[in-house]
Amino acid sequence: MSVRHRSGVLVRNAALLAAAAHLAPAGTWLPGPRRALFPTLAGRGRRGHVALTFDDGPDPRTTPRFLQVLDELGVRATFFVLGDGVTRFPHTTLEIVRRGHELAVHGWTHSRPWLPTVSRDAHEVARAARAIRLATGAVPRWYRPPYGILTGGRWLAAARAGLTPVLWSAWGRDWTADATPGSVAAAVRRDLRGGATVLLHDTDRAAATGCWRATLAALPVLVAECRAAGLQVGPLAEHGIRHR
C-alpha cells in the first residue's frame, strides 16, 4: 500500500468515525430505546407528576394566548425557547417568566443537524442560554434540540453550557395541518401516565400554519384528565429529574 493510499484510507476512516460520533447519539430520538435506556432523557419524573412543556417560542402572536389559558387552569409549564426568538421578542420572553413559568433552551434556530458542527453547536446553545439570562435574569437548566435530534455535538454543547438534555415521553403530534383538539389530546393520551413529560408547541413558527389552535383547545382537556387521575401538572423544575 502506497503512502498516498494509506493516507487516504486514514482520512476516510477518520471521517466515518466523526460521522458515527455525531449521529449515533441521535438514535435516542426513537421513543422505545429512549424510554428503556435513558429514562431521564425521556423526561421520566416522579410518579404523581406530569411535566408540561412547549417548544419553538416565544411568539408574540400565540404565546400570550397559551399563558392566558395556563393562568386560567392554574398550571405552570416549561417553555423551550429559541435564542433568535428571545432576542426578537424579549417582552414575550419576559412575560413567560413573569407568569411563573420556566424557560429552557431549544437552540438558536430550528435547524436540522445533518452534518457535524461541534463548534457551531457549542456556540449557538451557549448563545441561546445567554440570551435567556439577559432577557429575563433566569438561568435555564434544560436543553431540548430541535426535532429531538440530540447529536454528539449537541450533547457536548449542552454539557458545556451546564444544561441537562430532556426530550419527552408523550407528544401531541400538534405540528401538522390536520391537527385537531381531539387528535392532539388522543396522541398525548396514548403515552400519558404519571412521570411523563409532554411535548406540545405554543407556536407554528416551525410547523403548519395555525396548528397551534388545536393545541390551545386541547390543553383544558389534558389538564382535566391528569387531575382526574390524581396527577399534578407542572414544569420540569418540579418533575423530580436530577439536574446535572
PDB file of C-alpha atoms in Angstrom:
ATOM      1  CA  MET A   1       0.000   0.000   0.000  1.00  0.00           C
ATOM      2  CA  SER A   2       1.427   3.364  -1.014  1.00  0.00           C
ATOM      3  CA  VAL A   3       1.803   6.221   1.425  1.00  0.00           C
ATOM      4  CA  ARG A   4      -0.781   8.206  -0.506  1.00  0.00           C
ATOM      5  CA  HIS A   5      -3.287   5.350  -0.457  1.00  0.00           C
ATOM      6  CA  ARG A   6      -2.703   4.701   3.240  1.00  0.00           C
ATOM      7  CA  SER A   7      -3.219   8.383   3.963  1.00  0.00           C
ATOM      8  CA  GLY A   8      -6.479   8.366   2.023  1.00  0.00           C
ATOM      9  CA  VAL A   9      -7.743   5.355   3.993  1.00  0.00           C
ATOM     10  CA  LEU A  10      -6.908   7.051   7.284  1.00  0.00           C
ATOM     11  CA  VAL A  11      -8.730  10.202   6.234  1.00  0.00           C
ATOM     12  CA  ARG A  12     -11.824   8.239   5.195  1.00  0.00           C
ATOM     13  CA  ASN A  13     -11.795   6.225   8.419  1.00  0.00           C
ATOM     14  CA  ALA A  14     -11.462   9.385  10.481  1.00  0.00           C
ATOM     15  CA  ALA A  15     -14.399  10.902   8.607  1.00  0.00           C
ATOM     16  CA  LEU A  16     -16.509   7.796   9.245  1.00  0.00           C
ATOM     17  CA  LEU A  17     -15.660   7.845  12.940  1.00  0.00           C
ATOM     18  CA  ALA A  18     -16.541  11.522  13.179  1.00  0.00           C
ATOM     19  CA  ALA A  19     -19.876  10.916  11.456  1.00  0.00           C
ATOM     20  CA  ALA A  20     -20.625   7.981  13.781  1.00  0.00           C
ATOM     21  CA  ALA A  21     -19.801  10.048  16.870  1.00  0.00           C
ATOM     22  CA  HIS A  22     -22.075  12.770  15.527  1.00  0.00           C
ATOM     23  CA  LEU A  23     -25.077  10.644  14.572  1.00  0.00           C
ATOM     24  CA  ALA A  24     -25.075   7.672  16.971  1.00  0.00           C
ATOM     25  CA  PRO A  25     -26.446   9.611  19.968  1.00  0.00           C
ATOM     26  CA  ALA A  26     -29.283  10.863  17.746  1.00  0.00           C
ATOM     27  CA  GLY A  27     -30.723   7.356  17.948  1.00  0.00           C
ATOM     28  CA  THR A  28     -32.197   8.462  21.279  1.00  0.00           C
ATOM     29  CA  TRP A  29     -34.893  10.149  19.167  1.00  0.00           C
ATOM     30  CA  LEU A  30     -36.523   6.705  18.945  1.00  0.00           C
ATOM     31  CA  PRO A  31     -39.031   6.555  21.826  1.00  0.00           C
ATOM     32  CA  GLY A  32     -38.623   2.849  22.664  1.00  0.00           C
ATOM     33  CA  PRO A  33     -34.855   2.852  23.315  1.00  0.00           C
ATOM     34  CA  ARG A  34     -35.065   6.276  24.961  1.00  0.00           C
ATOM     35  CA  ARG A  35     -37.685   5.212  27.499  1.00  0.00           C
ATOM     36  CA  ALA A  36     -35.958   1.901  28.239  1.00  0.00           C
ATOM     37  CA  LEU A  37     -32.327   3.003  28.344  1.00  0.00           C
ATOM     38  CA  PHE A  38     -32.374   6.727  29.083  1.00  0.00           C
ATOM     39  CA  PRO A  39     -35.300   7.491  31.434  1.00  0.00           C
ATOM     40  CA  THR A  40     -34.008  10.937  32.387  1.00  0.00           C
ATOM     41  CA  LEU A  41     -33.590  11.882  28.739  1.00  0.00           C
ATOM     42  CA  ALA A  42     -37.156  10.675  28.148  1.00  0.00           C
ATOM     43  CA  GLY A  43     -38.283  13.033  30.893  1.00  0.00           C
ATOM     44  CA  ARG A  44     -39.401  10.333  33.300  1.00  0.00           C
ATOM     45  CA  GLY A  45     -40.044  12.063  36.616  1.00  0.00           C
ATOM     46  CA  ARG A  46     -41.890  11.390  39.827  1.00  0.00           C
ATOM     47  CA  ARG A  47     -44.957   9.201  39.542  1.00  0.00           C
ATOM     48  CA  GLY A  48     -47.500  11.702  40.766  1.00  0.00           C
ATOM     49  CA  HIS A  49     -46.448  14.445  38.359  1.00  0.00           C
ATOM     50  CA  VAL A  50     -46.687  15.260  34.649  1.00  0.00           C
ATOM     51  CA  ALA A  51     -44.286  17.803  33.163  1.00  0.00           C
ATOM     52  CA  LEU A  52     -45.922  20.086  30.611  1.00  0.00           C
ATOM     53  CA  THR A  53     -43.514  21.538  28.033  1.00  0.00           C
ATOM     54  CA  PHE A  54     -43.816  23.728  24.944  1.00  0.00           C
ATOM     55  CA  ASP A  55     -41.337  24.126  22.083  1.00  0.00           C
ATOM     56  CA  ASP A  56     -40.410  26.700  19.414  1.00  0.00           C
ATOM     57  CA  GLY A  57     -41.434  30.015  21.024  1.00  0.00           C
ATOM     58  CA  PRO A  58     -41.515  32.721  22.023  1.00  0.00           C
ATOM     59  CA  ASP A  59     -44.111  34.026  19.586  1.00  0.00           C
ATOM     60  CA  PRO A  60     -45.902  37.311  20.372  1.00  0.00           C
ATOM     61  CA  ARG A  61     -48.872  36.198  18.238  1.00  0.00           C
ATOM     62  CA  THR A  62     -49.556  32.963  20.069  1.00  0.00           C
ATOM     63  CA  THR A  63     -47.538  32.506  23.266  1.00  0.00           C
ATOM     64  CA  PRO A  64     -49.636  35.048  25.235  1.00  0.00           C
ATOM     65  CA  ARG A  65     -52.751  33.009  24.410  1.00  0.00           C
ATOM     66  CA  PHE A  66     -51.152  29.952  25.984  1.00  0.00           C
ATOM     67  CA  LEU A  67     -50.084  31.953  29.011  1.00  0.00           C
ATOM     68  CA  GLN A  68     -53.675  33.117  29.476  1.00  0.00           C
ATOM     69  CA  VAL A  69     -55.130  29.604  29.300  1.00  0.00           C
ATOM     70  CA  LEU A  70     -52.451  28.260  31.630  1.00  0.00           C
ATOM     71  CA  ASP A  71     -53.308  31.028  34.094  1.00  0.00           C
ATOM     72  CA  GLU A  72     -56.973  30.052  33.918  1.00  0.00           C
ATOM     73  CA  LEU A  73     -56.068  26.417  34.534  1.00  0.00           C
ATOM     74  CA  GLY A  74     -53.678  27.262  37.361  1.00  0.00           C
ATOM     75  CA  VAL A  75     -50.840  25.394  35.640  1.00  0.00           C
ATOM     76  CA  ARG A  76     -47.182  26.270  35.211  1.00  0.00           C
ATOM     77  CA  ALA A  77     -45.065  24.807  32.405  1.00  0.00           C
ATOM     78  CA  THR A  78     -41.596  24.771  30.841  1.00  0.00           C
ATOM     79  CA  PHE A  79     -41.068  26.665  27.583  1.00  0.00           C
ATOM     80  CA  PHE A  80     -38.154  25.530  25.402  1.00  0.00           C
ATOM     81  CA  VAL A  81     -37.380  28.714  23.502  1.00  0.00           C
ATOM     82  CA  LEU A  82     -35.228  29.564  20.502  1.00  0.00           C
ATOM     83  CA  GLY A  83     -32.498  32.128  21.035  1.00  0.00           C
ATOM     84  CA  ASP A  84     -33.290  34.122  17.911  1.00  0.00           C
ATOM     85  CA  GLY A  85     -36.872  34.466  19.126  1.00  0.00           C
ATOM     86  CA  VAL A  86     -35.734  35.568  22.568  1.00  0.00           C
ATOM     87  CA  THR A  87     -33.708  38.421  21.061  1.00  0.00           C
ATOM     88  CA  ARG A  88     -36.516  39.413  18.676  1.00  0.00           C
ATOM     89  CA  PHE A  89     -39.302  39.194  21.255  1.00  0.00           C
ATOM     90  CA  PRO A  90     -37.791  39.945  24.672  1.00  0.00           C
ATOM     91  CA  HIS A  91     -41.077  41.238  26.109  1.00  0.00           C
ATOM     92  CA  THR A  92     -42.880  37.975  25.321  1.00  0.00           C
ATOM     93  CA  THR A  93     -39.966  36.027  26.763  1.00  0.00           C
ATOM     94  CA  LEU A  94     -40.040  38.056  29.956  1.00  0.00           C
ATOM     95  CA  GLU A  95     -43.800  37.624  30.231  1.00  0.00           C
ATOM     96  CA  ILE A  96     -43.350  33.842  30.321  1.00  0.00           C
ATOM     97  CA  VAL A  97     -41.205  34.222  33.423  1.00  0.00           C
ATOM     98  CA  ARG A  98     -43.467  36.844  34.972  1.00  0.00           C
ATOM     99  CA  ARG A  99     -46.360  34.399  34.757  1.00  0.00           C
ATOM    100  CA  GLY A 100     -44.369  31.884  36.789  1.00  0.00           C
ATOM    101  CA  HIS A 101     -43.238  29.551  34.032  1.00  0.00           C
ATOM    102  CA  GLU A 102     -39.813  28.072  33.405  1.00  0.00           C
ATOM    103  CA  LEU A 103     -37.578  28.810  30.414  1.00  0.00           C
ATOM    104  CA  ALA A 104     -35.294  26.243  28.802  1.00  0.00           C
ATOM    105  CA  VAL A 105     -33.034  26.164  25.744  1.00  0.00           C
ATOM    106  CA  HIS A 106     -34.275  24.830  22.404  1.00  0.00           C
ATOM    107  CA  GLY A 107     -31.322  26.133  20.398  1.00  0.00           C
ATOM    108  CA  TRP A 108     -30.650  29.315  18.481  1.00  0.00           C
ATOM    109  CA  THR A 109     -32.669  28.459  15.353  1.00  0.00           C
ATOM    110  CA  HIS A 110     -34.846  25.482  14.439  1.00  0.00           C
ATOM    111  CA  SER A 111     -32.203  23.762  12.321  1.00  0.00           C
ATOM    112  CA  ARG A 112     -31.574  20.139  11.365  1.00  0.00           C
ATOM    113  CA  PRO A 113     -28.080  18.892  12.293  1.00  0.00           C
ATOM    114  CA  TRP A 114     -27.241  16.633   9.367  1.00  0.00           C
ATOM    115  CA  LEU A 115     -23.502  17.418   9.367  1.00  0.00           C
ATOM    116  CA  PRO A 116     -21.113  17.542  12.340  1.00  0.00           C
ATOM    117  CA  THR A 117     -20.871  21.149  13.537  1.00  0.00           C
ATOM    118  CA  VAL A 118     -19.450  20.775  17.033  1.00  0.00           C
ATOM    119  CA  SER A 119     -18.094  24.290  17.407  1.00  0.00           C
ATOM    120  CA  ARG A 120     -21.249  25.883  15.985  1.00  0.00           C
ATOM    121  CA  ASP A 121     -23.465  23.766  18.241  1.00  0.00           C
ATOM    122  CA  ALA A 122     -21.469  24.831  21.292  1.00  0.00           C
ATOM    123  CA  HIS A 123     -21.647  28.483  20.274  1.00  0.00           C
ATOM    124  CA  GLU A 124     -25.359  28.509  19.483  1.00  0.00           C
ATOM    125  CA  VAL A 125     -26.508  26.631  22.595  1.00  0.00           C
ATOM    126  CA  ALA A 126     -24.402  28.868  24.835  1.00  0.00           C
ATOM    127  CA  ARG A 127     -25.651  31.922  22.940  1.00  0.00           C
ATOM    128  CA  ALA A 128     -29.287  30.906  23.458  1.00  0.00           C
ATOM    129  CA  ALA A 129     -28.749  30.324  27.173  1.00  0.00           C
ATOM    130  CA  ARG A 130     -27.086  33.717  27.463  1.00  0.00           C
ATOM    131  CA  ALA A 131     -29.965  35.401  25.610  1.00  0.00           C
ATOM    132  CA  ILE A 132     -32.433  33.959  28.130  1.00  0.00           C
ATOM    133  CA  ARG A 133     -30.360  35.242  31.040  1.00  0.00           C
ATOM    134  CA  LEU A 134     -30.040  38.721  29.525  1.00  0.00           C
ATOM    135  CA  ALA A 135     -33.739  38.989  28.678  1.00  0.00           C
ATOM    136  CA  THR A 136     -35.144  37.676  31.949  1.00  0.00           C
ATOM    137  CA  GLY A 137     -32.442  37.088  34.550  1.00  0.00           C
ATOM    138  CA  ALA A 138     -33.472  33.418  34.635  1.00  0.00           C
ATOM    139  CA  VAL A 139     -30.799  30.718  34.393  1.00  0.00           C
ATOM    140  CA  PRO A 140     -32.001  27.835  32.182  1.00  0.00           C
ATOM    141  CA  ARG A 141     -31.349  24.279  33.297  1.00  0.00           C
ATOM    142  CA  TRP A 142     -32.717  22.127  30.457  1.00  0.00           C
ATOM    143  CA  TYR A 143     -31.978  21.612  26.776  1.00  0.00           C
ATOM    144  CA  ARG A 144     -34.087  20.022  24.048  1.00  0.00           C
ATOM    145  CA  PRO A 145     -32.704  20.201  20.498  1.00  0.00           C
ATOM    146  CA  PRO A 146     -34.971  20.941  17.525  1.00  0.00           C
ATOM    147  CA  TYR A 147     -36.735  17.791  16.274  1.00  0.00           C
ATOM    148  CA  GLY A 148     -35.346  15.991  19.336  1.00  0.00           C
ATOM    149  CA  ILE A 149     -32.204  15.124  17.358  1.00  0.00           C
ATOM    150  CA  LEU A 150     -29.535  15.001  20.036  1.00  0.00           C
ATOM    151  CA  THR A 151     -26.312  14.562  18.104  1.00  0.00           C
ATOM    152  CA  GLY A 152     -22.930  14.101  19.721  1.00  0.00           C
ATOM    153  CA  GLY A 153     -22.132  17.763  19.105  1.00  0.00           C
ATOM    154  CA  ARG A 154     -25.354  18.949  20.676  1.00  0.00           C
ATOM    155  CA  TRP A 155     -24.916  16.658  23.656  1.00  0.00           C
ATOM    156  CA  LEU A 156     -21.458  18.120  24.208  1.00  0.00           C
ATOM    157  CA  ALA A 157     -22.803  21.651  23.715  1.00  0.00           C
ATOM    158  CA  ALA A 158     -25.402  21.092  26.431  1.00  0.00           C
ATOM    159  CA  ALA A 159     -22.762  19.784  28.829  1.00  0.00           C
ATOM    160  CA  ARG A 160     -20.516  22.787  28.212  1.00  0.00           C
ATOM    161  CA  ALA A 161     -23.435  25.143  28.848  1.00  0.00           C
ATOM    162  CA  GLY A 162     -24.382  23.362  32.084  1.00  0.00           C
ATOM    163  CA  LEU A 163     -27.688  22.129  30.666  1.00  0.00           C
ATOM    164  CA  THR A 164     -29.404  18.766  31.139  1.00  0.00           C
ATOM    165  CA  PRO A 165     -30.906  17.297  27.928  1.00  0.00           C
ATOM    166  CA  VAL A 166     -34.573  16.312  28.235  1.00  0.00           C
ATOM    167  CA  LEU A 167     -36.673  15.087  25.326  1.00  0.00           C
ATOM    168  CA  TRP A 168     -40.187  13.729  26.018  1.00  0.00           C
ATOM    169  CA  SER A 169     -42.236  10.619  26.731  1.00  0.00           C
ATOM    170  CA  ALA A 170     -45.565  11.789  25.275  1.00  0.00           C
ATOM    171  CA  TRP A 171     -46.354  14.237  22.487  1.00  0.00           C
ATOM    172  CA  GLY A 172     -49.380  15.706  20.797  1.00  0.00           C
ATOM    173  CA  ARG A 173     -48.249  15.494  17.152  1.00  0.00           C
ATOM    174  CA  ASP A 174     -49.612  19.014  17.024  1.00  0.00           C
ATOM    175  CA  TRP A 175     -47.409  20.439  14.266  1.00  0.00           C
ATOM    176  CA  THR A 176     -49.415  19.145  11.290  1.00  0.00           C
ATOM    177  CA  ALA A 177     -52.016  20.944   9.196  1.00  0.00           C
ATOM    178  CA  ASP A 178     -54.673  18.358  10.070  1.00  0.00           C
ATOM    179  CA  ALA A 179     -54.164  18.509  13.846  1.00  0.00           C
ATOM    180  CA  THR A 180     -57.381  18.967  15.825  1.00  0.00           C
ATOM    181  CA  PRO A 181     -58.019  19.350  19.553  1.00  0.00           C
ATOM    182  CA  GLY A 182     -59.219  15.744  19.566  1.00  0.00           C
ATOM    183  CA  SER A 183     -56.194  14.388  17.696  1.00  0.00           C
ATOM    184  CA  VAL A 184     -53.761  16.268  19.954  1.00  0.00           C
ATOM    185  CA  ALA A 185     -55.446  15.009  23.112  1.00  0.00           C
ATOM    186  CA  ALA A 186     -55.612  11.448  21.765  1.00  0.00           C
ATOM    187  CA  ALA A 187     -51.931  11.429  20.793  1.00  0.00           C
ATOM    188  CA  VAL A 188     -50.845  12.622  24.227  1.00  0.00           C
ATOM    189  CA  ARG A 189     -53.241  10.247  25.961  1.00  0.00           C
ATOM    190  CA  ARG A 190     -51.605   7.178  24.363  1.00  0.00           C
ATOM    191  CA  ASP A 191     -48.446   7.655  26.425  1.00  0.00           C
ATOM    192  CA  LEU A 192     -49.739   9.789  29.271  1.00  0.00           C
ATOM    193  CA  ARG A 193     -49.049   8.397  32.723  1.00  0.00           C
ATOM    194  CA  GLY A 194     -47.510   9.520  35.973  1.00  0.00           C
ATOM    195  CA  GLY A 195     -43.925  10.658  35.476  1.00  0.00           C
ATOM    196  CA  ALA A 196     -44.435  11.603  31.813  1.00  0.00           C
ATOM    197  CA  THR A 197     -43.025  14.664  30.076  1.00  0.00           C
ATOM    198  CA  VAL A 198     -45.463  16.013  27.483  1.00  0.00           C
ATOM    199  CA  LEU A 199     -44.252  17.822  24.361  1.00  0.00           C
ATOM    200  CA  LEU A 200     -46.523  20.426  22.759  1.00  0.00           C
ATOM    201  CA  HIS A 201     -45.960  23.639  20.758  1.00  0.00           C
ATOM    202  CA  ASP A 202     -47.082  27.176  21.538  1.00  0.00           C
ATOM    203  CA  THR A 203     -46.401  28.481  18.026  1.00  0.00           C
ATOM    204  CA  ASP A 204     -46.468  27.470  14.371  1.00  0.00           C
ATOM    205  CA  ARG A 205     -43.132  29.116  13.524  1.00  0.00           C
ATOM    206  CA  ALA A 206     -41.681  25.719  12.575  1.00  0.00           C
ATOM    207  CA  ALA A 207     -44.950  23.938  11.819  1.00  0.00           C
ATOM    208  CA  ALA A 208     -48.133  24.102   9.756  1.00  0.00           C
ATOM    209  CA  THR A 209     -49.822  27.487   9.817  1.00  0.00           C
ATOM    210  CA  GLY A 210     -52.441  27.748  12.537  1.00  0.00           C
ATOM    211  CA  CYS A 211     -51.820  24.319  14.079  1.00  0.00           C
ATOM    212  CA  TRP A 212     -51.288  25.934  17.496  1.00  0.00           C
ATOM    213  CA  ARG A 213     -55.046  26.469  17.766  1.00  0.00           C
ATOM    214  CA  ALA A 214     -55.599  22.717  18.138  1.00  0.00           C
ATOM    215  CA  THR A 215     -53.045  22.550  20.948  1.00  0.00           C
ATOM    216  CA  LEU A 216     -54.538  25.518  22.762  1.00  0.00           C
ATOM    217  CA  ALA A 217     -58.016  23.988  22.653  1.00  0.00           C
ATOM    218  CA  ALA A 218     -56.725  20.602  23.834  1.00  0.00           C
ATOM    219  CA  LEU A 219     -54.974  21.989  26.916  1.00  0.00           C
ATOM    220  CA  PRO A 220     -58.000  22.135  29.263  1.00  0.00           C
ATOM    221  CA  VAL A 221     -58.949  18.561  28.354  1.00  0.00           C
ATOM    222  CA  LEU A 222     -55.463  17.223  29.014  1.00  0.00           C
ATOM    223  CA  VAL A 223     -55.081  19.038  32.316  1.00  0.00           C
ATOM    224  CA  ALA A 224     -58.509  17.881  33.461  1.00  0.00           C
ATOM    225  CA  GLU A 225     -57.698  14.266  32.625  1.00  0.00           C
ATOM    226  CA  CYS A 226     -54.416  14.452  34.531  1.00  0.00           C
ATOM    227  CA  ARG A 227     -56.120  15.879  37.580  1.00  0.00           C
ATOM    228  CA  ALA A 228     -58.900  13.303  37.398  1.00  0.00           C
ATOM    229  CA  ALA A 229     -56.175  10.640  37.526  1.00  0.00           C
ATOM    230  CA  GLY A 230     -54.674  12.254  40.616  1.00  0.00           C
ATOM    231  CA  LEU A 231     -51.678  13.686  38.758  1.00  0.00           C
ATOM    232  CA  GLN A 232     -50.179  17.118  39.273  1.00  0.00           C
ATOM    233  CA  VAL A 233     -49.235  19.107  36.179  1.00  0.00           C
ATOM    234  CA  GLY A 234     -46.260  21.459  36.255  1.00  0.00           C
ATOM    235  CA  PRO A 235     -42.828  22.396  34.913  1.00  0.00           C
ATOM    236  CA  LEU A 236     -39.718  20.241  34.686  1.00  0.00           C
ATOM    237  CA  ALA A 237     -38.335  22.034  37.731  1.00  0.00           C
ATOM    238  CA  GLU A 238     -40.969  20.226  39.829  1.00  0.00           C
ATOM    239  CA  HIS A 239     -40.760  16.911  37.997  1.00  0.00           C
ATOM    240  CA  GLY A 240     -38.054  15.276  40.101  1.00  0.00           C
ATOM    241  CA  ILE A 241     -35.486  14.998  37.308  1.00  0.00           C
ATOM    242  CA  ARG A 242     -31.980  15.423  38.543  1.00  0.00           C
ATOM    243  CA  HIS A 243     -30.196  18.397  37.040  1.00  0.00           C
ATOM    244  CA  ARG A 244     -26.563  17.736  36.110  1.00  0.00           C
TER     245      ARG A 244
END
